[in-house]
């Protein structure tokens, strides 16, 4: 890895570490109560008292961005984790199942993959209804087909590997051989993909919240804050710009780390 790429990678890792700290302990960095309103302080520009200004209700935008990190990033992490586990299970079953079952599962998976992830998530939320839990479910279902396909390919590849065949010859039960020698390899590949997928899941969740399908006011959530500031963008740009920057930085940092990990897993330079 070249020096410039190494610096970029460590910068991205540092950003993700800082975001994890903010999400876990928002009270350490917030300067105000994110839910406290003060109409006399409405639409104040960024200043020493309010680092990111205030919104229409006089709430401190900086504190709302800080507290929104846990919810926005949490939804993305939860959806990615569930999609990874679901993809591992379904993909492994498809890779081990008879041809008829394998073909049926993958045809359904191909249909889901034919549509953009955000569109699938939007349809799921439209069916289930708005709310943070339903957003997590929607993003999970939208992201899972990619993990299913990769898990299926890796399972079919690894089950015929020499070390797996050697374990069978030595009398290791098929289930034990699968769990010990196949699952770790499949999980490793999925984990690399999930690093990139976290950014996509965060972006999708924020997009659904922006459309009013996620948490409701006055919950501090980045997508919801973007929606709240769009109508006063010319008058108070800071309401939408700062949560937008938070989303952008998070997605870029996660994507950089994920691309580097994928490049290393594939045995080439990032």
mmCIF file of C-alpha atoms in Angstrom:
data_model
loop_
_atom_site.group_PDB
_atom_site.id
_atom_site.type_symbol
_atom_site.label_atom_id
_atom_site.label_comp_id
_atom_site.label_asym_id
_atom_site.label_seq_id
_atom_site.Cartn_x
_atom_site.Cartn_y
_atom_site.Cartn_z
ATOM 1 C CA UNK A 1 0.000 0.000 0.000
ATOM 2 C CA UNK A 2 1.362 3.392 -0.984
ATOM 3 C CA UNK A 3 1.979 6.067 1.635
ATOM 4 C CA UNK A 4 -0.916 8.264 0.507
ATOM 5 C CA UNK A 5 -3.335 5.342 0.620
ATOM 6 C CA UNK A 6 -2.064 4.332 4.046
ATOM 7 C CA UNK A 7 -2.654 7.842 5.394
ATOM 8 C CA UNK A 8 -6.158 7.840 3.894
ATOM 9 C CA UNK A 9 -6.912 4.462 5.458
ATOM 10 C CA UNK A 10 -5.789 5.506 8.926
ATOM 11 C CA UNK A 11 -7.711 8.760 8.611
ATOM 12 C CA UNK A 12 -10.848 6.772 7.782
ATOM 13 C CA UNK A 13 -10.226 4.413 10.706
ATOM 14 C CA UNK A 14 -9.762 7.419 12.990
ATOM 15 C CA UNK A 15 -13.033 8.941 11.810
ATOM 16 C CA UNK A 16 -14.898 5.678 12.414
ATOM 17 C CA UNK A 17 -13.344 5.340 15.869
ATOM 18 C CA UNK A 18 -14.416 8.900 16.735
ATOM 19 C CA UNK A 19 -17.922 8.246 15.443
ATOM 20 C CA UNK A 20 -18.120 5.058 17.519
ATOM 21 C CA UNK A 21 -17.132 7.058 20.606
ATOM 22 C CA UNK A 22 -19.710 9.734 19.838
ATOM 23 C CA UNK A 23 -22.428 7.161 19.252
ATOM 24 C CA UNK A 24 -21.611 5.315 22.481
ATOM 25 C CA UNK A 25 -21.157 8.356 24.729
ATOM 26 C CA UNK A 26 -22.957 11.349 23.196
ATOM 27 C CA UNK A 27 -23.329 13.050 26.560
ATOM 28 C CA UNK A 28 -19.568 13.517 26.774
ATOM 29 C CA UNK A 29 -19.454 15.747 23.703
ATOM 30 C CA UNK A 30 -22.886 17.362 23.516
ATOM 31 C CA UNK A 31 -23.177 20.892 24.865
ATOM 32 C CA UNK A 32 -26.970 21.097 25.210
ATOM 33 C CA UNK A 33 -30.023 18.934 25.652
ATOM 34 C CA UNK A 34 -30.903 17.875 22.069
ATOM 35 C CA UNK A 35 -34.621 18.025 22.844
ATOM 36 C CA UNK A 36 -34.680 21.350 24.693
ATOM 37 C CA UNK A 37 -36.539 24.047 22.776
ATOM 38 C CA UNK A 38 -36.177 27.816 23.069
ATOM 39 C CA UNK A 39 -38.188 29.852 20.571
ATOM 40 C CA UNK A 40 -36.188 32.973 21.471
ATOM 41 C CA UNK A 41 -33.069 31.252 20.132
ATOM 42 C CA UNK A 42 -34.625 29.898 16.924
ATOM 43 C CA UNK A 43 -32.554 29.913 13.726
ATOM 44 C CA UNK A 44 -29.406 31.301 15.293
ATOM 45 C CA UNK A 45 -26.295 30.889 13.077
ATOM 46 C CA UNK A 46 -23.239 28.937 14.268
ATOM 47 C CA UNK A 47 -21.490 30.669 17.165
ATOM 48 C CA UNK A 48 -19.495 29.972 20.304
ATOM 49 C CA UNK A 49 -22.712 29.225 22.198
ATOM 50 C CA UNK A 50 -24.218 27.039 19.477
ATOM 51 C CA UNK A 51 -21.425 25.491 17.389
ATOM 52 C CA UNK A 52 -23.744 24.384 14.577
ATOM 53 C CA UNK A 53 -26.454 26.986 15.157
ATOM 54 C CA UNK A 54 -30.043 26.284 16.184
ATOM 55 C CA UNK A 55 -33.102 24.991 14.362
ATOM 56 C CA UNK A 56 -36.641 26.324 14.030
ATOM 57 C CA UNK A 57 -37.468 25.386 17.617
ATOM 58 C CA UNK A 58 -34.264 26.793 19.080
ATOM 59 C CA UNK A 59 -32.699 23.362 19.620
ATOM 60 C CA UNK A 60 -28.913 23.101 19.425
ATOM 61 C CA UNK A 61 -28.018 21.507 16.076
ATOM 62 C CA UNK A 62 -24.570 20.361 17.219
ATOM 63 C CA UNK A 63 -26.003 18.422 20.154
ATOM 64 C CA UNK A 64 -28.678 16.921 17.924
ATOM 65 C CA UNK A 65 -26.041 15.771 15.422
ATOM 66 C CA UNK A 66 -24.027 14.226 18.264
ATOM 67 C CA UNK A 67 -27.019 12.389 19.743
ATOM 68 C CA UNK A 68 -28.238 11.448 16.263
ATOM 69 C CA UNK A 69 -25.037 9.513 15.605
ATOM 70 C CA UNK A 70 -26.065 6.622 17.821
ATOM 71 C CA UNK A 71 -29.449 6.216 16.189
ATOM 72 C CA UNK A 72 -28.331 6.703 12.575
ATOM 73 C CA UNK A 73 -25.206 4.555 12.825
ATOM 74 C CA UNK A 74 -26.985 2.025 15.040
ATOM 75 C CA UNK A 75 -29.677 1.370 12.447
ATOM 76 C CA UNK A 76 -27.019 0.845 9.781
ATOM 77 C CA UNK A 77 -24.966 -1.497 11.956
ATOM 78 C CA UNK A 78 -28.009 -3.493 13.076
ATOM 79 C CA UNK A 79 -29.347 -3.881 9.546
ATOM 80 C CA UNK A 80 -25.927 -4.917 8.213
ATOM 81 C CA UNK A 81 -25.380 -7.447 11.005
ATOM 82 C CA UNK A 82 -28.767 -9.073 10.482
ATOM 83 C CA UNK A 83 -28.295 -9.084 6.701
ATOM 84 C CA UNK A 84 -24.904 -10.751 7.138
ATOM 85 C CA UNK A 85 -26.308 -13.509 9.372
ATOM 86 C CA UNK A 86 -29.343 -14.031 7.135
ATOM 87 C CA UNK A 87 -27.136 -14.084 4.050
ATOM 88 C CA UNK A 88 -24.806 -16.618 5.663
ATOM 89 C CA UNK A 89 -27.666 -18.947 6.566
ATOM 90 C CA UNK A 90 -29.616 -18.739 3.309
ATOM 91 C CA UNK A 91 -26.519 -18.677 1.101
ATOM 92 C CA UNK A 92 -24.982 -21.672 2.862
ATOM 93 C CA UNK A 93 -28.232 -23.606 2.550
ATOM 94 C CA UNK A 94 -28.384 -22.798 -1.149
ATOM 95 C CA UNK A 95 -24.781 -23.884 -1.599
ATOM 96 C CA UNK A 96 -25.383 -27.217 0.118
ATOM 97 C CA UNK A 97 -28.934 -27.930 -1.061
ATOM 98 C CA UNK A 98 -29.931 -30.079 -4.044
ATOM 99 C CA UNK A 99 -29.936 -28.321 -7.393
ATOM 100 C CA UNK A 100 -33.700 -27.720 -7.448
ATOM 101 C CA UNK A 101 -33.716 -25.960 -4.078
ATOM 102 C CA UNK A 102 -30.564 -24.035 -4.951
ATOM 103 C CA UNK A 103 -32.037 -22.772 -8.222
ATOM 104 C CA UNK A 104 -35.319 -21.752 -6.579
ATOM 105 C CA UNK A 105 -33.616 -19.810 -3.794
ATOM 106 C CA UNK A 106 -31.260 -18.039 -6.169
ATOM 107 C CA UNK A 107 -34.018 -17.071 -8.601
ATOM 108 C CA UNK A 108 -35.851 -15.310 -5.778
ATOM 109 C CA UNK A 109 -32.582 -13.737 -4.732
ATOM 110 C CA UNK A 110 -31.884 -12.578 -8.294
ATOM 111 C CA UNK A 111 -35.288 -10.895 -8.477
ATOM 112 C CA UNK A 112 -34.519 -8.922 -5.310
ATOM 113 C CA UNK A 113 -31.069 -7.995 -6.615
ATOM 114 C CA UNK A 114 -32.585 -6.702 -9.855
ATOM 115 C CA UNK A 115 -33.992 -3.704 -7.997
ATOM 116 C CA UNK A 116 -31.977 -0.934 -6.319
ATOM 117 C CA UNK A 117 -31.556 -1.509 -2.575
ATOM 118 C CA UNK A 118 -33.238 1.765 -1.671
ATOM 119 C CA UNK A 119 -36.286 0.934 -3.790
ATOM 120 C CA UNK A 120 -36.647 -2.460 -2.079
ATOM 121 C CA UNK A 121 -36.320 -0.794 1.333
ATOM 122 C CA UNK A 122 -38.899 1.823 0.346
ATOM 123 C CA UNK A 123 -41.412 -0.835 -0.694
ATOM 124 C CA UNK A 124 -40.878 -2.796 2.527
ATOM 125 C CA UNK A 125 -41.428 0.305 4.665
ATOM 126 C CA UNK A 126 -44.532 1.135 2.633
ATOM 127 C CA UNK A 127 -45.907 -2.310 3.515
ATOM 128 C CA UNK A 128 -44.805 -2.435 7.164
ATOM 129 C CA UNK A 129 -45.357 1.227 7.973
ATOM 130 C CA UNK A 130 -42.957 3.931 9.198
ATOM 131 C CA UNK A 131 -40.773 3.677 12.279
ATOM 132 C CA UNK A 132 -37.143 2.984 13.210
ATOM 133 C CA UNK A 133 -37.708 -0.759 13.683
ATOM 134 C CA UNK A 134 -39.378 -1.101 10.301
ATOM 135 C CA UNK A 135 -36.575 0.904 8.704
ATOM 136 C CA UNK A 136 -34.026 -1.549 10.121
ATOM 137 C CA UNK A 137 -36.082 -4.464 8.756
ATOM 138 C CA UNK A 138 -36.425 -2.789 5.357
ATOM 139 C CA UNK A 139 -32.721 -2.024 5.033
ATOM 140 C CA UNK A 140 -31.902 -5.582 6.123
ATOM 141 C CA UNK A 141 -34.126 -7.144 3.464
ATOM 142 C CA UNK A 142 -32.736 -4.789 0.834
ATOM 143 C CA UNK A 143 -29.104 -5.576 1.669
ATOM 144 C CA UNK A 144 -29.396 -9.324 2.330
ATOM 145 C CA UNK A 145 -29.468 -10.594 -1.320
ATOM 146 C CA UNK A 146 -25.840 -9.525 -1.890
ATOM 147 C CA UNK A 147 -24.716 -11.501 1.163
ATOM 148 C CA UNK A 148 -26.803 -14.506 0.108
ATOM 149 C CA UNK A 149 -25.130 -14.668 -3.301
ATOM 150 C CA UNK A 150 -21.609 -14.309 -1.911
ATOM 151 C CA UNK A 151 -22.259 -16.883 0.833
ATOM 152 C CA UNK A 152 -23.594 -19.356 -1.712
ATOM 153 C CA UNK A 153 -20.568 -18.951 -3.992
ATOM 154 C CA UNK A 154 -18.104 -19.245 -1.113
ATOM 155 C CA UNK A 155 -19.888 -22.296 0.304
ATOM 156 C CA UNK A 156 -19.801 -24.129 -3.013
ATOM 157 C CA UNK A 157 -16.124 -23.263 -3.417
ATOM 158 C CA UNK A 158 -14.994 -24.178 0.081
ATOM 159 C CA UNK A 159 -16.936 -27.414 0.445
ATOM 160 C CA UNK A 160 -14.785 -28.927 -2.287
ATOM 161 C CA UNK A 161 -11.510 -27.580 -0.910
ATOM 162 C CA UNK A 162 -8.727 -30.009 -0.083
ATOM 163 C CA UNK A 163 -8.729 -29.391 3.658
ATOM 164 C CA UNK A 164 -12.474 -30.031 3.840
ATOM 165 C CA UNK A 165 -12.114 -33.250 1.881
ATOM 166 C CA UNK A 166 -9.222 -34.269 4.133
ATOM 167 C CA UNK A 167 -11.382 -33.708 7.221
ATOM 168 C CA UNK A 168 -14.077 -35.950 5.781
ATOM 169 C CA UNK A 169 -11.557 -38.681 4.943
ATOM 170 C CA UNK A 170 -10.327 -38.538 8.546
ATOM 171 C CA UNK A 171 -13.848 -39.265 9.734
ATOM 172 C CA UNK A 172 -14.955 -35.788 10.819
ATOM 173 C CA UNK A 173 -18.781 -35.641 10.713
ATOM 174 C CA UNK A 174 -20.076 -33.538 7.760
ATOM 175 C CA UNK A 175 -21.809 -31.003 10.007
ATOM 176 C CA UNK A 176 -18.712 -30.524 12.154
ATOM 177 C CA UNK A 177 -16.492 -30.229 9.088
ATOM 178 C CA UNK A 178 -18.825 -27.616 7.634
ATOM 179 C CA UNK A 179 -18.931 -25.537 10.822
ATOM 180 C CA UNK A 180 -15.189 -25.778 11.428
ATOM 181 C CA UNK A 181 -13.772 -25.392 7.929
ATOM 182 C CA UNK A 182 -16.411 -23.789 5.695
ATOM 183 C CA UNK A 183 -18.334 -21.319 7.855
ATOM 184 C CA UNK A 184 -15.239 -19.331 9.016
ATOM 185 C CA UNK A 185 -14.135 -18.807 5.413
ATOM 186 C CA UNK A 186 -17.597 -17.737 4.287
ATOM 187 C CA UNK A 187 -17.987 -15.461 7.298
ATOM 188 C CA UNK A 188 -14.632 -13.820 6.580
ATOM 189 C CA UNK A 189 -15.687 -12.917 3.043
ATOM 190 C CA UNK A 190 -19.056 -11.623 4.239
ATOM 191 C CA UNK A 191 -17.412 -9.513 6.938
ATOM 192 C CA UNK A 192 -15.300 -7.695 4.358
ATOM 193 C CA UNK A 193 -18.394 -7.008 2.261
ATOM 194 C CA UNK A 194 -20.286 -5.870 5.362
ATOM 195 C CA UNK A 195 -17.697 -3.157 6.048
ATOM 196 C CA UNK A 196 -18.677 -1.504 2.784
ATOM 197 C CA UNK A 197 -22.346 -2.347 3.319
ATOM 198 C CA UNK A 198 -22.490 -0.412 6.595
ATOM 199 C CA UNK A 199 -22.135 2.853 4.715
ATOM 200 C CA UNK A 200 -24.851 1.902 2.249
ATOM 201 C CA UNK A 201 -27.188 0.871 5.073
ATOM 202 C CA UNK A 202 -26.641 4.132 6.946
ATOM 203 C CA UNK A 203 -27.335 6.072 3.753
ATOM 204 C CA UNK A 204 -30.487 4.069 3.014
ATOM 205 C CA UNK A 205 -31.797 4.508 6.568
ATOM 206 C CA UNK A 206 -31.132 8.246 6.435
ATOM 207 C CA UNK A 207 -32.903 8.445 3.082
ATOM 208 C CA UNK A 208 -35.997 6.732 4.461
ATOM 209 C CA UNK A 209 -35.992 9.049 7.479
ATOM 210 C CA UNK A 210 -35.651 12.015 5.130
ATOM 211 C CA UNK A 211 -38.856 10.891 3.413
ATOM 212 C CA UNK A 212 -40.656 10.830 6.765
ATOM 213 C CA UNK A 213 -40.722 7.038 7.092
ATOM 214 C CA UNK A 214 -38.417 6.753 10.091
ATOM 215 C CA UNK A 215 -38.352 8.278 13.571
ATOM 216 C CA UNK A 216 -40.661 11.197 14.218
ATOM 217 C CA UNK A 217 -39.914 14.602 15.681
ATOM 218 C CA UNK A 218 -38.285 15.576 17.964
ATOM 219 C CA UNK A 219 -36.014 12.504 17.731
ATOM 220 C CA UNK A 220 -32.445 13.500 16.816
ATOM 221 C CA UNK A 221 -31.663 11.490 13.678
ATOM 222 C CA UNK A 222 -29.531 12.650 10.763
ATOM 223 C CA UNK A 223 -32.010 11.937 7.952
ATOM 224 C CA UNK A 224 -34.869 13.502 9.877
ATOM 225 C CA UNK A 225 -32.742 16.577 10.578
ATOM 226 C CA UNK A 226 -32.006 16.903 6.869
ATOM 227 C CA UNK A 227 -35.719 16.842 6.134
ATOM 228 C CA UNK A 228 -36.365 19.446 8.823
ATOM 229 C CA UNK A 229 -33.876 21.873 7.328
ATOM 230 C CA UNK A 230 -34.704 21.579 3.638
ATOM 231 C CA UNK A 231 -37.506 24.178 3.703
ATOM 232 C CA UNK A 232 -35.305 26.832 5.329
ATOM 233 C CA UNK A 233 -32.087 26.047 3.487
ATOM 234 C CA UNK A 234 -31.734 29.580 2.157
ATOM 235 C CA UNK A 235 -32.412 31.154 5.532
ATOM 236 C CA UNK A 236 -30.684 28.666 7.875
ATOM 237 C CA UNK A 237 -28.385 26.416 5.850
ATOM 238 C CA UNK A 238 -26.730 24.946 8.941
ATOM 239 C CA UNK A 239 -29.794 22.909 9.965
ATOM 240 C CA UNK A 240 -29.424 20.585 6.973
ATOM 241 C CA UNK A 241 -25.745 20.993 6.084
ATOM 242 C CA UNK A 242 -24.193 19.649 9.296
ATOM 243 C CA UNK A 243 -26.198 16.392 9.507
ATOM 244 C CA UNK A 244 -25.574 16.021 5.767
ATOM 245 C CA UNK A 245 -21.832 16.325 6.362
ATOM 246 C CA UNK A 246 -22.079 13.745 9.159
ATOM 247 C CA UNK A 247 -23.784 11.249 6.830
ATOM 248 C CA UNK A 248 -21.300 11.904 4.030
ATOM 249 C CA UNK A 249 -18.200 11.573 6.211
ATOM 250 C CA UNK A 250 -19.489 8.364 7.806
ATOM 251 C CA UNK A 251 -20.307 6.715 4.486
ATOM 252 C CA UNK A 252 -17.001 7.735 2.895
ATOM 253 C CA UNK A 253 -14.946 6.521 5.874
ATOM 254 C CA UNK A 254 -16.732 3.159 5.977
ATOM 255 C CA UNK A 255 -16.352 2.750 2.212
ATOM 256 C CA UNK A 256 -12.619 3.499 2.288
ATOM 257 C CA UNK A 257 -11.984 0.940 5.028
ATOM 258 C CA UNK A 258 -14.178 -1.621 3.287
ATOM 259 C CA UNK A 259 -12.465 -1.191 -0.081
ATOM 260 C CA UNK A 260 -9.025 -1.600 1.469
ATOM 261 C CA UNK A 261 -10.100 -4.745 3.331
ATOM 262 C CA UNK A 262 -11.626 -6.174 0.165
ATOM 263 C CA UNK A 263 -8.474 -5.421 -1.804
ATOM 264 C CA UNK A 264 -6.349 -7.178 0.791
ATOM 265 C CA UNK A 265 -8.723 -10.146 0.894
ATOM 266 C CA UNK A 266 -8.415 -10.464 -2.870
ATOM 267 C CA UNK A 267 -4.631 -10.366 -2.586
ATOM 268 C CA UNK A 268 -4.028 -7.140 -4.474
ATOM 269 C CA UNK A 269 -3.023 -3.602 -3.630
ATOM 270 C CA UNK A 270 -5.718 -1.094 -2.598
#
